[in-house]
Amino acid sequence: DTAVSQTPKYLVTQMGNDKSIKCEQNLGHDTMYWYKQDSKKFLKIMFSYNNKELIINETVPNRFSPKSPDKAHLNLHINSLELGDSAVYFCASSQGGVQFYGYTFGSGTRLTVV
Amino acid sequence: GNSVTQMEGPVTLSEEAFLTINCTYTATGYPSLFWYVQYPGEGLQLLLKATKADDKGSNKGFEATYRKETTSFHLEKGSVQVSDSAVYFCALSDNNGNKLVFGAGTILRVKS
């Protein structure tokens, strides 16, 4: 049983297209996150939801829109894809304050925009 | 805001060598500190953590001690294996407990 699962694992698409990445966790955690990892491995937080409520919305182009239908799911929709959106996107979840348990990460979605 | 600085990589070692990866932090308040490991093609996995000053986190032969006086959380292992080759991330919690802030990551390569 995968704790935090993301689909798809790989996504290759053309500039200008719209795509979605899905994330599901079966840990019963209240909080979920999206991070972007660039080619130099740098991790940048994008969004966080706690019990379906948006609590972190970093400086991200408004082409990126998260949606959380319930606390076990957090999806990321990207409009009008650009070359610079190519990266690995990680979903993560946590329970309670992160200072106690940290995150559980998914295995990532590698997005390539051509 | 809180931030983390890690030593730049890549770090290349021979099998059974001693490993140190330096991590220093800047924070107001009392953050928790973490080390995560990312194996090729995988997500990040929690390696160890420490939630208060002088705590030592340890797992799989790795250890790190939360040093408030030097604002450091250096990762050490006495004898590395080829299978330890990965990217290691130091992280700390923000003051609200809402998120983790990650360092830039350090690539470790272990040769047989």
Short mmCIF file of C-alpha atoms in Angstrom, two decimals:
data_model
loop_
_atom_site.label_atom_id
_atom_site.label_comp_id
_atom_site.label_asym_id
_atom_site.label_seq_id
_atom_site.Cartn_x
_atom_site.Cartn_y
_atom_site.Cartn_z
CA ASP A 1 0.00 0.00 0.00
CA THR A 2 1.57 3.25 -1.17
CA ALA A 3 1.17 5.96 1.49
CA VAL A 4 1.33 8.98 -0.85
CA SER A 5 0.73 8.20 -4.49
CA GLN A 6 1.01 10.52 -7.46
CA THR A 7 -0.15 10.04 -11.01
CA PRO A 8 1.20 10.13 -13.58
CA LYS A 9 4.84 9.37 -12.86
CA TYR A 10 5.95 10.87 -16.16
CA LEU A 11 4.23 13.51 -18.25
CA VAL A 12 5.52 14.80 -21.58
CA THR A 13 3.46 17.50 -23.22
CA GLN A 14 3.67 20.41 -25.62
CA MET A 15 3.84 24.08 -24.74
CA GLY A 16 0.46 25.67 -24.37
CA ASN A 17 -1.32 22.50 -23.23
CA ASP A 18 -3.24 22.11 -19.97
CA LYS A 19 -2.44 19.17 -17.70
CA SER A 20 -3.25 17.83 -14.25
CA ILE A 21 -1.30 15.86 -11.68
CA LYS A 22 -3.13 13.90 -9.00
CA CYS A 23 -2.11 13.04 -5.47
CA GLU A 24 -3.74 10.78 -2.91
CA GLN A 25 -2.65 9.83 0.61
CA ASN A 26 -3.99 6.98 2.71
CA LEU A 27 -2.29 8.00 5.95
CA GLY A 28 -5.20 9.98 7.38
CA HIS A 29 -3.06 13.13 7.39
CA ASP A 30 -4.74 16.53 7.53
CA THR A 31 -2.27 18.57 5.51
CA MET A 32 -1.01 18.13 1.95
CA TYR A 33 1.59 20.02 -0.07
CA TRP A 34 2.93 20.54 -3.56
CA TYR A 35 6.65 21.14 -4.08
CA LYS A 36 8.56 21.81 -7.29
CA GLN A 37 12.09 20.39 -7.69
CA ASP A 38 14.19 21.99 -10.40
CA SER A 39 17.03 20.45 -12.37
CA LYS A 40 19.52 21.42 -9.62
CA LYS A 41 17.44 19.51 -7.06
CA PHE A 42 16.27 22.70 -5.32
CA LEU A 43 12.87 22.21 -3.63
CA LYS A 44 10.37 25.05 -3.56
CA ILE A 45 7.00 24.90 -1.84
CA MET A 46 4.05 25.88 -4.01
CA PHE A 47 0.85 25.20 -2.07
CA SER A 48 -0.47 23.62 1.09
CA TYR A 49 -3.97 22.56 2.09
CA ASN A 50 -5.20 21.68 5.55
CA ASN A 51 -8.50 19.80 5.59
CA LYS A 52 -9.40 21.17 2.14
CA GLU A 53 -8.51 24.74 3.10
CA LEU A 54 -5.67 26.56 1.32
CA ILE A 55 -3.11 27.66 3.92
CA ILE A 56 0.04 28.28 1.89
CA ASN A 57 0.06 29.88 -1.53
CA GLU A 58 3.61 30.86 -2.44
CA THR A 59 4.52 33.13 -5.34
CA VAL A 60 3.45 30.84 -8.14
CA PRO A 61 2.07 31.86 -11.55
CA ASN A 62 -1.72 31.79 -11.54
CA ARG A 63 -1.54 29.22 -14.34
CA PHE A 64 -1.09 26.76 -11.46
CA SER A 65 -4.26 25.94 -9.57
CA PRO A 66 -4.51 23.40 -6.76
CA LYS A 67 -7.73 21.65 -5.86
CA SER A 68 -8.48 19.56 -2.80
CA PRO A 69 -11.81 17.72 -3.05
CA ASP A 70 -11.23 16.08 0.34
CA LYS A 71 -8.39 15.86 2.82
CA ALA A 72 -6.98 12.72 1.19
CA HIS A 73 -6.59 14.27 -2.26
CA LEU A 74 -4.71 17.25 -3.64
CA ASN A 75 -4.53 17.81 -7.37
CA LEU A 76 -2.51 20.33 -9.36
CA HIS A 77 -3.81 21.75 -12.61
CA ILE A 78 -1.49 23.70 -14.89
CA ASN A 79 -2.77 25.86 -17.74
CA SER A 80 -0.84 27.04 -20.78
CA LEU A 81 2.28 25.03 -20.02
CA GLU A 82 5.66 26.71 -20.59
CA LEU A 83 9.14 25.27 -21.07
CA GLY A 84 10.11 26.58 -17.62
CA ASP A 85 7.46 24.42 -15.99
CA SER A 86 9.58 21.35 -16.73
CA ALA A 87 10.53 19.91 -13.32
CA VAL A 88 9.70 17.15 -10.89
CA TYR A 89 6.60 17.90 -8.82
CA PHE A 90 6.29 16.27 -5.41
CA CYS A 91 3.23 15.84 -3.30
CA ALA A 92 3.67 15.43 0.46
CA SER A 93 1.48 15.08 3.52
CA SER A 94 1.83 15.66 7.24
CA GLN A 95 -0.15 15.18 10.42
CA GLY A 96 -0.28 17.80 13.13
CA GLY A 97 2.54 20.33 13.12
CA VAL A 98 5.39 19.44 10.79
CA GLN A 99 7.86 20.09 13.59
CA PHE A 100 6.96 16.73 15.15
CA TYR A 101 6.81 14.33 12.22
CA GLY A 102 7.96 16.11 9.07
CA TYR A 103 6.49 15.07 5.74
CA THR A 104 5.74 11.87 3.87
CA PHE A 105 6.52 12.39 0.19
CA GLY A 106 5.14 10.82 -2.95
CA SER A 107 7.53 9.48 -5.58
CA GLY A 108 7.17 12.51 -7.83
CA THR A 109 5.84 13.42 -11.28
CA ARG A 110 8.44 14.32 -13.87
CA LEU A 111 6.90 16.92 -16.18
CA THR A 112 8.65 17.66 -19.46
CA VAL A 113 7.32 20.46 -21.64
CA VAL A 114 8.53 20.38 -25.25
CA GLY B 1 12.37 33.67 7.57
CA ASN B 2 14.04 30.43 8.56
CA SER B 3 16.69 29.14 6.17
CA VAL B 4 19.15 26.29 5.75
CA THR B 5 22.62 26.19 4.21
CA GLN B 6 24.20 22.89 3.19
CA MET B 7 27.68 22.15 1.96
CA GLU B 8 27.91 22.04 -1.79
CA GLY B 9 28.40 18.76 -3.54
CA PRO B 10 28.99 16.48 -5.05
CA VAL B 11 30.78 14.67 -2.26
CA THR B 12 32.66 11.64 -3.58
CA LEU B 13 33.91 8.99 -1.14
CA SER B 14 35.28 5.49 -1.27
CA GLU B 15 33.33 2.70 0.37
CA GLU B 16 33.85 2.51 4.16
CA ALA B 17 34.99 6.14 4.38
CA PHE B 18 33.66 8.50 7.04
CA LEU B 19 30.93 10.89 5.92
CA THR B 20 30.14 14.38 7.11
CA ILE B 21 27.65 16.64 5.35
CA ASN B 22 27.48 20.08 6.93
CA CYS B 23 24.20 21.86 7.59
CA THR B 24 23.74 25.21 9.33
CA TYR B 25 20.53 27.08 9.86
CA THR B 26 19.13 30.52 10.57
CA ALA B 27 15.95 30.66 12.59
CA THR B 28 13.95 32.63 15.07
CA GLY B 29 12.29 30.52 17.69
CA TYR B 30 12.98 26.82 18.17
CA PRO B 31 12.68 24.86 14.94
CA SER B 32 12.84 21.12 14.51
CA LEU B 33 15.58 19.83 12.21
CA PHE B 34 15.44 17.01 9.69
CA TRP B 35 17.56 15.08 7.23
CA TYR B 36 15.87 13.61 4.16
CA VAL B 37 17.42 11.30 1.57
CA GLN B 38 16.43 11.06 -2.10
CA TYR B 39 17.58 7.99 -4.04
CA PRO B 40 17.70 8.26 -7.84
CA GLY B 41 14.24 8.43 -9.37
CA GLU B 42 12.47 8.39 -6.02
CA GLY B 43 10.79 10.77 -3.62
CA LEU B 44 12.37 12.08 -0.43
CA GLN B 45 12.42 9.83 2.61
CA LEU B 46 12.82 10.97 6.19
CA LEU B 47 16.21 9.80 7.44
CA LEU B 48 16.29 11.29 10.94
CA LYS B 49 15.10 14.25 12.97
CA ALA B 50 15.68 16.22 16.16
CA THR B 51 13.09 18.41 17.80
CA LYS B 52 15.11 20.30 20.41
CA ALA B 53 18.63 21.42 21.22
CA ASP B 54 21.15 18.66 22.05
CA ASP B 55 18.85 15.95 20.66
CA LYS B 56 20.59 13.36 18.51
CA GLY B 57 18.69 11.79 15.64
CA SER B 58 19.91 8.48 14.28
CA ASN B 59 18.86 5.91 11.70
CA LYS B 60 20.58 3.30 9.48
CA GLY B 61 24.03 4.25 10.84
CA PHE B 62 23.51 7.97 10.16
CA GLU B 63 23.36 10.46 12.99
CA ALA B 64 23.10 14.21 13.54
CA THR B 65 23.04 16.34 16.69
CA TYR B 66 21.02 19.54 17.06
CA ARG B 67 23.59 22.16 18.15
CA LYS B 68 21.94 25.42 19.11
CA GLU B 69 25.21 27.15 20.01
CA THR B 70 26.61 26.65 16.50
CA THR B 71 23.19 26.53 14.74
CA SER B 72 24.21 23.29 13.06
CA PHE B 73 22.85 19.82 12.34
CA HIS B 74 25.68 18.00 10.56
CA LEU B 75 25.01 14.54 9.14
CA GLU B 76 27.60 11.82 9.86
CA LYS B 77 28.09 8.17 9.10
CA GLY B 78 31.07 6.12 10.17
CA SER B 79 31.36 3.87 7.12
CA VAL B 80 29.49 4.60 3.90
CA GLN B 81 28.35 2.02 1.37
CA VAL B 82 27.74 2.29 -2.36
CA SER B 83 24.03 2.03 -1.60
CA ASP B 84 24.22 5.34 0.33
CA SER B 85 24.74 7.22 -2.93
CA ALA B 86 21.86 9.70 -3.04
CA VAL B 87 20.96 13.35 -2.52
CA TYR B 88 20.73 14.44 1.12
CA PHE B 89 18.57 17.37 2.20
CA CYS B 90 18.69 19.23 5.49
CA ALA B 91 15.42 20.90 6.50
CA LEU B 92 13.89 22.85 9.35
CA SER B 93 10.36 23.64 10.39
CA ASP B 94 9.03 27.18 10.08
CA ASN B 95 7.86 29.03 13.19
CA ASN B 96 4.19 28.31 12.56
CA GLY B 97 4.68 24.59 12.12
CA ASN B 98 3.08 24.90 8.68
CA LYS B 99 5.92 23.81 6.44
CA LEU B 100 9.49 22.62 6.11
CA VAL B 101 12.22 24.74 4.54
CA PHE B 102 14.83 22.70 2.66
CA GLY B 103 18.48 23.24 1.93
CA ALA B 104 19.79 22.95 -1.62
CA GLY B 105 20.69 19.28 -1.24
CA THR B 106 24.09 17.57 -1.30
CA ILE B 107 24.86 14.83 -3.80
CA LEU B 108 26.80 11.93 -2.30
CA ARG B 109 28.62 9.45 -4.56
CA VAL B 110 30.23 6.40 -3.02
CA LYS B 111 32.69 4.39 -5.13
CA SER B 112 33.48 0.73 -4.59
#
